[in-house]
Amino acid sequence: AQSVAQPEDQVNVAEGNPLTVKCTYSVSGNPYLFWYVQYPNRGLQFLLKYITGDNLVKGSYGFEAEFNKSQTSFHLKKPSALVSDSALYFCAVRDQAGTALIFGKGTTLSVSS
Amino acid sequence: DGGITQSPKYLFRKEGQNVTLSCEQNLNHDAMYWYRQDPGQGLRLIYYSQIVNDFQKGDIAEGYSVSREKKESFPLTVTSAQKNPTAFYLCASSTAGGGADTQYFGPGTRLTVL
């Protein structure tokens, strides 16, 4: 069965510091991996996805994610955090035969000024 | 959120009532989805549809019903059989469903049972 784990409920960073939000997954075969961001009482916004090829994926708002097949991880990163990055972040996975996305439980990112 | 609208934004229901949540998209997407979001639980799939007049149950379909009579519309009815309906409901759509397809989300409807 497919699954996604986001091991940290909350990540706290200071503005200007690099940030990492962790995600590990379990699927049969090769995965499609996604990151979304959600601001309070809003829908999810797509940030980036991994399909195949280059392990470093660049997305919206300066975010990037690194796919690591051996560690089954897809961590979200940003070199310099902004206060406006404070939000709830979701990792999601789908296997190549599947339709539905499987979401992690989310990680709250808090960036302090 | 662009291209997918959900209404109403807030909805209050008395116990025993059925309510219908609206989802409309103008992205010409074939696939549409309904998710339920509860604090600390992520998103859970209720129903999805990959084509008009066809839909499949997700992980938590009990107490919910859907229809897909038009490509643009995928309404969700929360029936009185749903024991704990208070939640944030999100609608999404994608080009075809599956594979590397990206799902795009609407702004959500917050349902509260009084």
PDB file of C-alpha atoms in Angstrom:
ATOM      1  CA  ALA A   1       0.000   0.000   0.000  1.00  0.00           C
ATOM      2  CA  GLN A   2       1.072   3.526  -0.671  1.00  0.00           C
ATOM      3  CA  SER A   3       1.877   5.799   2.242  1.00  0.00           C
ATOM      4  CA  VAL A   4       3.501   9.112   3.045  1.00  0.00           C
ATOM      5  CA  ALA A   5       5.101  10.187   6.294  1.00  0.00           C
ATOM      6  CA  GLN A   6       5.894  13.717   7.367  1.00  0.00           C
ATOM      7  CA  PRO A   7       7.784  13.070  10.600  1.00  0.00           C
ATOM      8  CA  GLU A   8       7.612  16.618  11.947  1.00  0.00           C
ATOM      9  CA  ASP A   9       4.320  18.204  12.930  1.00  0.00           C
ATOM     10  CA  GLN A  10       6.022  21.603  13.116  1.00  0.00           C
ATOM     11  CA  VAL A  11       9.233  23.168  11.862  1.00  0.00           C
ATOM     12  CA  ASN A  12      10.477  26.480  13.237  1.00  0.00           C
ATOM     13  CA  VAL A  13      13.101  28.570  11.462  1.00  0.00           C
ATOM     14  CA  ALA A  14      14.314  32.138  11.587  1.00  0.00           C
ATOM     15  CA  GLU A  15      13.823  34.392   8.598  1.00  0.00           C
ATOM     16  CA  GLY A  16      16.800  34.235   6.263  1.00  0.00           C
ATOM     17  CA  ASN A  17      17.828  30.752   7.373  1.00  0.00           C
ATOM     18  CA  PRO A  18      17.488  27.690   5.175  1.00  0.00           C
ATOM     19  CA  LEU A  19      14.483  25.475   5.731  1.00  0.00           C
ATOM     20  CA  THR A  20      13.791  21.788   5.218  1.00  0.00           C
ATOM     21  CA  VAL A  21      10.448  20.027   5.511  1.00  0.00           C
ATOM     22  CA  LYS A  22      10.833  16.264   5.493  1.00  0.00           C
ATOM     23  CA  CYS A  23       8.833  13.637   3.614  1.00  0.00           C
ATOM     24  CA  THR A  24       9.318   9.908   3.194  1.00  0.00           C
ATOM     25  CA  TYR A  25       7.152   7.622   1.108  1.00  0.00           C
ATOM     26  CA  SER A  26       6.316   4.016   0.366  1.00  0.00           C
ATOM     27  CA  VAL A  27       5.010   2.875  -3.014  1.00  0.00           C
ATOM     28  CA  SER A  28       5.360  -0.056  -5.360  1.00  0.00           C
ATOM     29  CA  GLY A  29       7.585   0.855  -8.249  1.00  0.00           C
ATOM     30  CA  ASN A  30       8.484   4.378  -9.236  1.00  0.00           C
ATOM     31  CA  PRO A  31       6.658   7.221  -7.509  1.00  0.00           C
ATOM     32  CA  TYR A  32       5.206  10.510  -8.565  1.00  0.00           C
ATOM     33  CA  LEU A  33       5.769  12.959  -5.695  1.00  0.00           C
ATOM     34  CA  PHE A  34       4.142  16.300  -4.994  1.00  0.00           C
ATOM     35  CA  TRP A  35       4.379  19.201  -2.547  1.00  0.00           C
ATOM     36  CA  TYR A  36       1.492  21.519  -1.752  1.00  0.00           C
ATOM     37  CA  VAL A  37       1.148  24.515   0.568  1.00  0.00           C
ATOM     38  CA  GLN A  38      -1.968  25.612   2.414  1.00  0.00           C
ATOM     39  CA  TYR A  39      -2.611  28.976   4.040  1.00  0.00           C
ATOM     40  CA  PRO A  40      -5.289  29.226   6.757  1.00  0.00           C
ATOM     41  CA  ASN A  41      -8.815  28.518   5.540  1.00  0.00           C
ATOM     42  CA  ARG A  42      -7.637  28.227   1.936  1.00  0.00           C
ATOM     43  CA  GLY A  43      -7.273  25.461  -0.589  1.00  0.00           C
ATOM     44  CA  LEU A  44      -3.990  23.762  -1.396  1.00  0.00           C
ATOM     45  CA  GLN A  45      -1.560  25.406  -3.782  1.00  0.00           C
ATOM     46  CA  PHE A  46       0.719  23.252  -5.918  1.00  0.00           C
ATOM     47  CA  LEU A  47       4.441  23.904  -5.370  1.00  0.00           C
ATOM     48  CA  LEU A  48       6.302  21.259  -7.352  1.00  0.00           C
ATOM     49  CA  LYS A  49       6.401  17.634  -8.405  1.00  0.00           C
ATOM     50  CA  TYR A  50       8.884  14.900  -9.226  1.00  0.00           C
ATOM     51  CA  ILE A  51       8.170  12.710 -12.231  1.00  0.00           C
ATOM     52  CA  THR A  52      11.512  11.356 -13.376  1.00  0.00           C
ATOM     53  CA  GLY A  53      15.015  12.489 -14.231  1.00  0.00           C
ATOM     54  CA  ASP A  54      16.885  15.134 -12.249  1.00  0.00           C
ATOM     55  CA  ASN A  55      16.649  14.460  -8.527  1.00  0.00           C
ATOM     56  CA  LEU A  56      16.480  18.184  -7.703  1.00  0.00           C
ATOM     57  CA  VAL A  57      13.147  19.699  -8.629  1.00  0.00           C
ATOM     58  CA  LYS A  58      12.579  23.440  -8.617  1.00  0.00           C
ATOM     59  CA  GLY A  59       9.159  24.885  -7.974  1.00  0.00           C
ATOM     60  CA  SER A  60       7.211  28.005  -7.106  1.00  0.00           C
ATOM     61  CA  TYR A  61       8.255  30.750  -4.666  1.00  0.00           C
ATOM     62  CA  GLY A  62      11.895  29.628  -4.548  1.00  0.00           C
ATOM     63  CA  PHE A  63      11.145  26.168  -3.187  1.00  0.00           C
ATOM     64  CA  GLU A  64      12.922  23.062  -4.353  1.00  0.00           C
ATOM     65  CA  ALA A  65      12.812  19.402  -3.402  1.00  0.00           C
ATOM     66  CA  GLU A  66      15.336  16.628  -3.522  1.00  0.00           C
ATOM     67  CA  PHE A  67      14.295  13.123  -4.516  1.00  0.00           C
ATOM     68  CA  ASN A  68      16.353  10.341  -2.940  1.00  0.00           C
ATOM     69  CA  LYS A  69      15.341   6.910  -4.156  1.00  0.00           C
ATOM     70  CA  SER A  70      17.554   4.919  -1.787  1.00  0.00           C
ATOM     71  CA  GLN A  71      16.159   6.749   1.242  1.00  0.00           C
ATOM     72  CA  THR A  72      12.638   6.973  -0.247  1.00  0.00           C
ATOM     73  CA  SER A  73      12.568  10.646   0.630  1.00  0.00           C
ATOM     74  CA  PHE A  74      11.423  13.850  -1.026  1.00  0.00           C
ATOM     75  CA  HIS A  75      12.390  16.714   1.280  1.00  0.00           C
ATOM     76  CA  LEU A  76      11.246  20.258   0.560  1.00  0.00           C
ATOM     77  CA  LYS A  77      13.885  22.958   0.839  1.00  0.00           C
ATOM     78  CA  LYS A  78      14.396  26.684   0.513  1.00  0.00           C
ATOM     79  CA  PRO A  79      17.740  28.459   0.873  1.00  0.00           C
ATOM     80  CA  SER A  80      16.384  31.516   2.698  1.00  0.00           C
ATOM     81  CA  ALA A  81      13.048  31.435   4.544  1.00  0.00           C
ATOM     82  CA  LEU A  82      10.559  34.301   4.540  1.00  0.00           C
ATOM     83  CA  VAL A  83       7.955  35.069   7.192  1.00  0.00           C
ATOM     84  CA  SER A  84       5.370  34.740   4.421  1.00  0.00           C
ATOM     85  CA  ASP A  85       6.412  31.086   3.966  1.00  0.00           C
ATOM     86  CA  SER A  86       4.676  30.287   7.251  1.00  0.00           C
ATOM     87  CA  ALA A  87       1.932  27.811   6.327  1.00  0.00           C
ATOM     88  CA  LEU A  88       0.937  24.135   6.328  1.00  0.00           C
ATOM     89  CA  TYR A  89       2.857  21.954   3.882  1.00  0.00           C
ATOM     90  CA  PHE A  90       1.697  18.635   2.468  1.00  0.00           C
ATOM     91  CA  CYS A  91       3.660  15.946   0.698  1.00  0.00           C
ATOM     92  CA  ALA A  92       1.735  13.535  -1.552  1.00  0.00           C
ATOM     93  CA  VAL A  93       2.551  10.433  -3.574  1.00  0.00           C
ATOM     94  CA  ARG A  94       0.999   8.402  -6.352  1.00  0.00           C
ATOM     95  CA  ASP A  95       2.329   5.223  -7.920  1.00  0.00           C
ATOM     96  CA  GLN A  96       2.438   4.893 -11.680  1.00  0.00           C
ATOM     97  CA  ALA A  97      -0.724   2.818 -11.852  1.00  0.00           C
ATOM     98  CA  GLY A  98      -2.751   4.825  -9.374  1.00  0.00           C
ATOM     99  CA  THR A  99      -5.267   7.614  -9.674  1.00  0.00           C
ATOM    100  CA  ALA A 100      -5.631   9.060  -6.220  1.00  0.00           C
ATOM    101  CA  LEU A 101      -2.989  11.046  -4.402  1.00  0.00           C
ATOM    102  CA  ILE A 102      -2.005   9.857  -0.927  1.00  0.00           C
ATOM    103  CA  PHE A 103      -1.263  12.776   1.368  1.00  0.00           C
ATOM    104  CA  GLY A 104       0.883  13.066   4.445  1.00  0.00           C
ATOM    105  CA  LYS A 105      -0.593  14.598   7.577  1.00  0.00           C
ATOM    106  CA  GLY A 106       1.102  17.922   6.967  1.00  0.00           C
ATOM    107  CA  THR A 107       3.884  19.955   8.559  1.00  0.00           C
ATOM    108  CA  THR A 108       3.332  23.432   9.925  1.00  0.00           C
ATOM    109  CA  LEU A 109       6.189  25.751   9.025  1.00  0.00           C
ATOM    110  CA  SER A 110       6.667  28.776  11.253  1.00  0.00           C
ATOM    111  CA  VAL A 111       9.177  31.414  10.179  1.00  0.00           C
ATOM    112  CA  SER A 112      10.035  34.025  12.787  1.00  0.00           C
ATOM    113  CA  SER A 113      11.308  37.522  12.048  1.00  0.00           C
TER     114      SER A 113
ATOM    115  CA  ASP B   1      -7.404  28.372  -6.423  1.00  0.00           C
ATOM    116  CA  GLY B   2      -7.986  29.853  -9.842  1.00  0.00           C
ATOM    117  CA  GLY B   3     -10.390  28.011 -12.100  1.00  0.00           C
ATOM    118  CA  ILE B   4     -12.083  25.983  -9.369  1.00  0.00           C
ATOM    119  CA  THR B   5     -14.884  27.463  -7.323  1.00  0.00           C
ATOM    120  CA  GLN B   6     -16.555  25.989  -4.265  1.00  0.00           C
ATOM    121  CA  SER B   7     -19.666  27.261  -2.587  1.00  0.00           C
ATOM    122  CA  PRO B   8     -20.627  28.115  -0.012  1.00  0.00           C
ATOM    123  CA  LYS B   9     -17.463  29.029   1.879  1.00  0.00           C
ATOM    124  CA  TYR B  10     -19.133  28.276   5.222  1.00  0.00           C
ATOM    125  CA  LEU B  11     -22.077  25.944   5.770  1.00  0.00           C
ATOM    126  CA  PHE B  12     -23.978  25.088   8.891  1.00  0.00           C
ATOM    127  CA  ARG B  13     -26.122  21.998   9.155  1.00  0.00           C
ATOM    128  CA  LYS B  14     -28.465  20.679  11.756  1.00  0.00           C
ATOM    129  CA  GLU B  15     -28.174  17.032  12.674  1.00  0.00           C
ATOM    130  CA  GLY B  16     -30.281  14.848  10.402  1.00  0.00           C
ATOM    131  CA  GLN B  17     -30.110  17.190   7.420  1.00  0.00           C
ATOM    132  CA  ASN B  18     -28.564  16.490   4.053  1.00  0.00           C
ATOM    133  CA  VAL B  19     -26.472  19.277   2.553  1.00  0.00           C
ATOM    134  CA  THR B  20     -24.895  19.683  -0.872  1.00  0.00           C
ATOM    135  CA  LEU B  21     -21.532  21.306  -1.500  1.00  0.00           C
ATOM    136  CA  SER B  22     -20.903  22.782  -4.913  1.00  0.00           C
ATOM    137  CA  CYS B  23     -17.724  22.435  -6.983  1.00  0.00           C
ATOM    138  CA  GLU B  24     -17.315  23.948 -10.442  1.00  0.00           C
ATOM    139  CA  GLN B  25     -14.227  24.130 -12.662  1.00  0.00           C
ATOM    140  CA  ASN B  26     -13.547  25.967 -15.902  1.00  0.00           C
ATOM    141  CA  LEU B  27     -10.189  24.311 -16.599  1.00  0.00           C
ATOM    142  CA  ASN B  28     -11.650  21.722 -19.000  1.00  0.00           C
ATOM    143  CA  HIS B  29     -10.350  18.992 -16.714  1.00  0.00           C
ATOM    144  CA  ASP B  30     -11.743  15.484 -17.039  1.00  0.00           C
ATOM    145  CA  ALA B  31     -11.022  14.341 -13.477  1.00  0.00           C
ATOM    146  CA  MET B  32     -12.488  15.776 -10.296  1.00  0.00           C
ATOM    147  CA  TYR B  33     -12.051  14.834  -6.637  1.00  0.00           C
ATOM    148  CA  TRP B  34     -13.486  15.448  -3.194  1.00  0.00           C
ATOM    149  CA  TYR B  35     -11.326  15.391  -0.071  1.00  0.00           C
ATOM    150  CA  ARG B  36     -12.066  15.840   3.576  1.00  0.00           C
ATOM    151  CA  GLN B  37      -9.552  17.615   5.815  1.00  0.00           C
ATOM    152  CA  ASP B  38      -9.516  17.244   9.582  1.00  0.00           C
ATOM    153  CA  PRO B  39      -6.877  18.825  11.841  1.00  0.00           C
ATOM    154  CA  GLY B  40      -3.753  16.693  12.052  1.00  0.00           C
ATOM    155  CA  GLN B  41      -5.061  14.063   9.621  1.00  0.00           C
ATOM    156  CA  GLY B  42      -4.118  15.422   6.251  1.00  0.00           C
ATOM    157  CA  LEU B  43      -6.490  14.975   3.336  1.00  0.00           C
ATOM    158  CA  ARG B  44      -8.615  11.879   2.838  1.00  0.00           C
ATOM    159  CA  LEU B  45     -10.288  11.020  -0.455  1.00  0.00           C
ATOM    160  CA  ILE B  46     -14.067  10.764  -0.454  1.00  0.00           C
ATOM    161  CA  TYR B  47     -14.972  10.287  -4.140  1.00  0.00           C
ATOM    162  CA  TYR B  48     -13.412  10.882  -7.511  1.00  0.00           C
ATOM    163  CA  SER B  49     -14.583  10.967 -11.095  1.00  0.00           C
ATOM    164  CA  GLN B  50     -12.503  10.595 -14.231  1.00  0.00           C
ATOM    165  CA  ILE B  51     -15.317  11.070 -16.724  1.00  0.00           C
ATOM    166  CA  VAL B  52     -18.869  12.347 -16.884  1.00  0.00           C
ATOM    167  CA  ASN B  53     -21.485   9.967 -15.481  1.00  0.00           C
ATOM    168  CA  ASP B  54     -18.880   7.828 -13.733  1.00  0.00           C
ATOM    169  CA  PHE B  55     -17.319   8.042 -10.268  1.00  0.00           C
ATOM    170  CA  GLN B  56     -15.521   5.850  -7.746  1.00  0.00           C
ATOM    171  CA  LYS B  57     -15.477   5.670  -3.980  1.00  0.00           C
ATOM    172  CA  GLY B  58     -12.424   6.811  -2.126  1.00  0.00           C
ATOM    173  CA  ASP B  59     -11.250   5.810   1.324  1.00  0.00           C
ATOM    174  CA  ILE B  60     -14.082   7.416   3.308  1.00  0.00           C
ATOM    175  CA  ALA B  61     -17.165   7.390   1.024  1.00  0.00           C
ATOM    176  CA  GLU B  62     -19.662   6.216   3.657  1.00  0.00           C
ATOM    177  CA  GLY B  63     -22.280   8.879   4.351  1.00  0.00           C
ATOM    178  CA  TYR B  64     -21.501  10.845   1.188  1.00  0.00           C
ATOM    179  CA  SER B  65     -22.856  10.838  -2.354  1.00  0.00           C
ATOM    180  CA  VAL B  66     -21.821  12.540  -5.597  1.00  0.00           C
ATOM    181  CA  SER B  67     -22.971  13.048  -9.165  1.00  0.00           C
ATOM    182  CA  ARG B  68     -21.139  13.976 -12.345  1.00  0.00           C
ATOM    183  CA  GLU B  69     -23.719  15.021 -14.904  1.00  0.00           C
ATOM    184  CA  LYS B  70     -21.542  17.726 -16.433  1.00  0.00           C
ATOM    185  CA  LYS B  71     -17.817  17.904 -16.993  1.00  0.00           C
ATOM    186  CA  GLU B  72     -17.576  21.198 -15.114  1.00  0.00           C
ATOM    187  CA  SER B  73     -19.500  20.201 -12.002  1.00  0.00           C
ATOM    188  CA  PHE B  74     -19.023  17.617  -9.241  1.00  0.00           C
ATOM    189  CA  PRO B  75     -21.381  18.288  -6.298  1.00  0.00           C
ATOM    190  CA  LEU B  76     -20.975  16.444  -3.013  1.00  0.00           C
ATOM    191  CA  THR B  77     -23.926  15.618  -0.761  1.00  0.00           C
ATOM    192  CA  VAL B  78     -23.249  15.020   2.893  1.00  0.00           C
ATOM    193  CA  THR B  79     -26.077  12.822   4.103  1.00  0.00           C
ATOM    194  CA  SER B  80     -27.494  12.320   7.566  1.00  0.00           C
ATOM    195  CA  ALA B  81     -25.719   8.941   7.591  1.00  0.00           C
ATOM    196  CA  GLN B  82     -22.370  10.701   7.947  1.00  0.00           C
ATOM    197  CA  LYS B  83     -21.832  10.580  11.692  1.00  0.00           C
ATOM    198  CA  ASN B  84     -19.182  13.233  12.044  1.00  0.00           C
ATOM    199  CA  PRO B  85     -19.452  15.623   9.102  1.00  0.00           C
ATOM    200  CA  THR B  86     -17.871  18.694  10.650  1.00  0.00           C
ATOM    201  CA  ALA B  87     -14.731  19.261   8.557  1.00  0.00           C
ATOM    202  CA  PHE B  88     -13.125  21.286   5.792  1.00  0.00           C
ATOM    203  CA  TYR B  89     -14.052  19.929   2.356  1.00  0.00           C
ATOM    204  CA  LEU B  90     -11.791  20.425  -0.637  1.00  0.00           C
ATOM    205  CA  CYS B  91     -12.573  19.853  -4.282  1.00  0.00           C
ATOM    206  CA  ALA B  92      -9.819  19.308  -6.836  1.00  0.00           C
ATOM    207  CA  SER B  93      -9.507  18.683 -10.543  1.00  0.00           C
ATOM    208  CA  SER B  94      -6.856  17.415 -12.930  1.00  0.00           C
ATOM    209  CA  THR B  95      -6.424  16.885 -16.642  1.00  0.00           C
ATOM    210  CA  ALA B  96      -7.067  13.163 -16.818  1.00  0.00           C
ATOM    211  CA  GLY B  97      -6.427  11.583 -13.449  1.00  0.00           C
ATOM    212  CA  GLY B  98      -3.498   9.415 -12.456  1.00  0.00           C
ATOM    213  CA  GLY B  99       0.136   9.290 -13.457  1.00  0.00           C
ATOM    214  CA  ALA B 100       2.053  12.540 -13.239  1.00  0.00           C
ATOM    215  CA  ASP B 101      -1.169  14.562 -13.368  1.00  0.00           C
ATOM    216  CA  THR B 102      -1.245  17.554 -11.026  1.00  0.00           C
ATOM    217  CA  GLN B 103      -4.381  18.141  -8.992  1.00  0.00           C
ATOM    218  CA  TYR B 104      -5.508  21.732  -8.526  1.00  0.00           C
ATOM    219  CA  PHE B 105      -7.640  22.662  -5.559  1.00  0.00           C
ATOM    220  CA  GLY B 106     -10.568  24.931  -4.898  1.00  0.00           C
ATOM    221  CA  PRO B 107     -10.767  27.253  -1.871  1.00  0.00           C
ATOM    222  CA  GLY B 108     -12.754  24.809   0.259  1.00  0.00           C
ATOM    223  CA  THR B 109     -16.041  24.702   2.172  1.00  0.00           C
ATOM    224  CA  ARG B 110     -16.089  24.553   5.959  1.00  0.00           C
ATOM    225  CA  LEU B 111     -19.056  22.507   7.165  1.00  0.00           C
ATOM    226  CA  THR B 112     -20.175  22.715  10.764  1.00  0.00           C
ATOM    227  CA  VAL B 113     -22.888  20.574  12.299  1.00  0.00           C
ATOM    228  CA  LEU B 114     -24.873  22.402  14.958  1.00  0.00           C
TER     229      LEU B 114
END
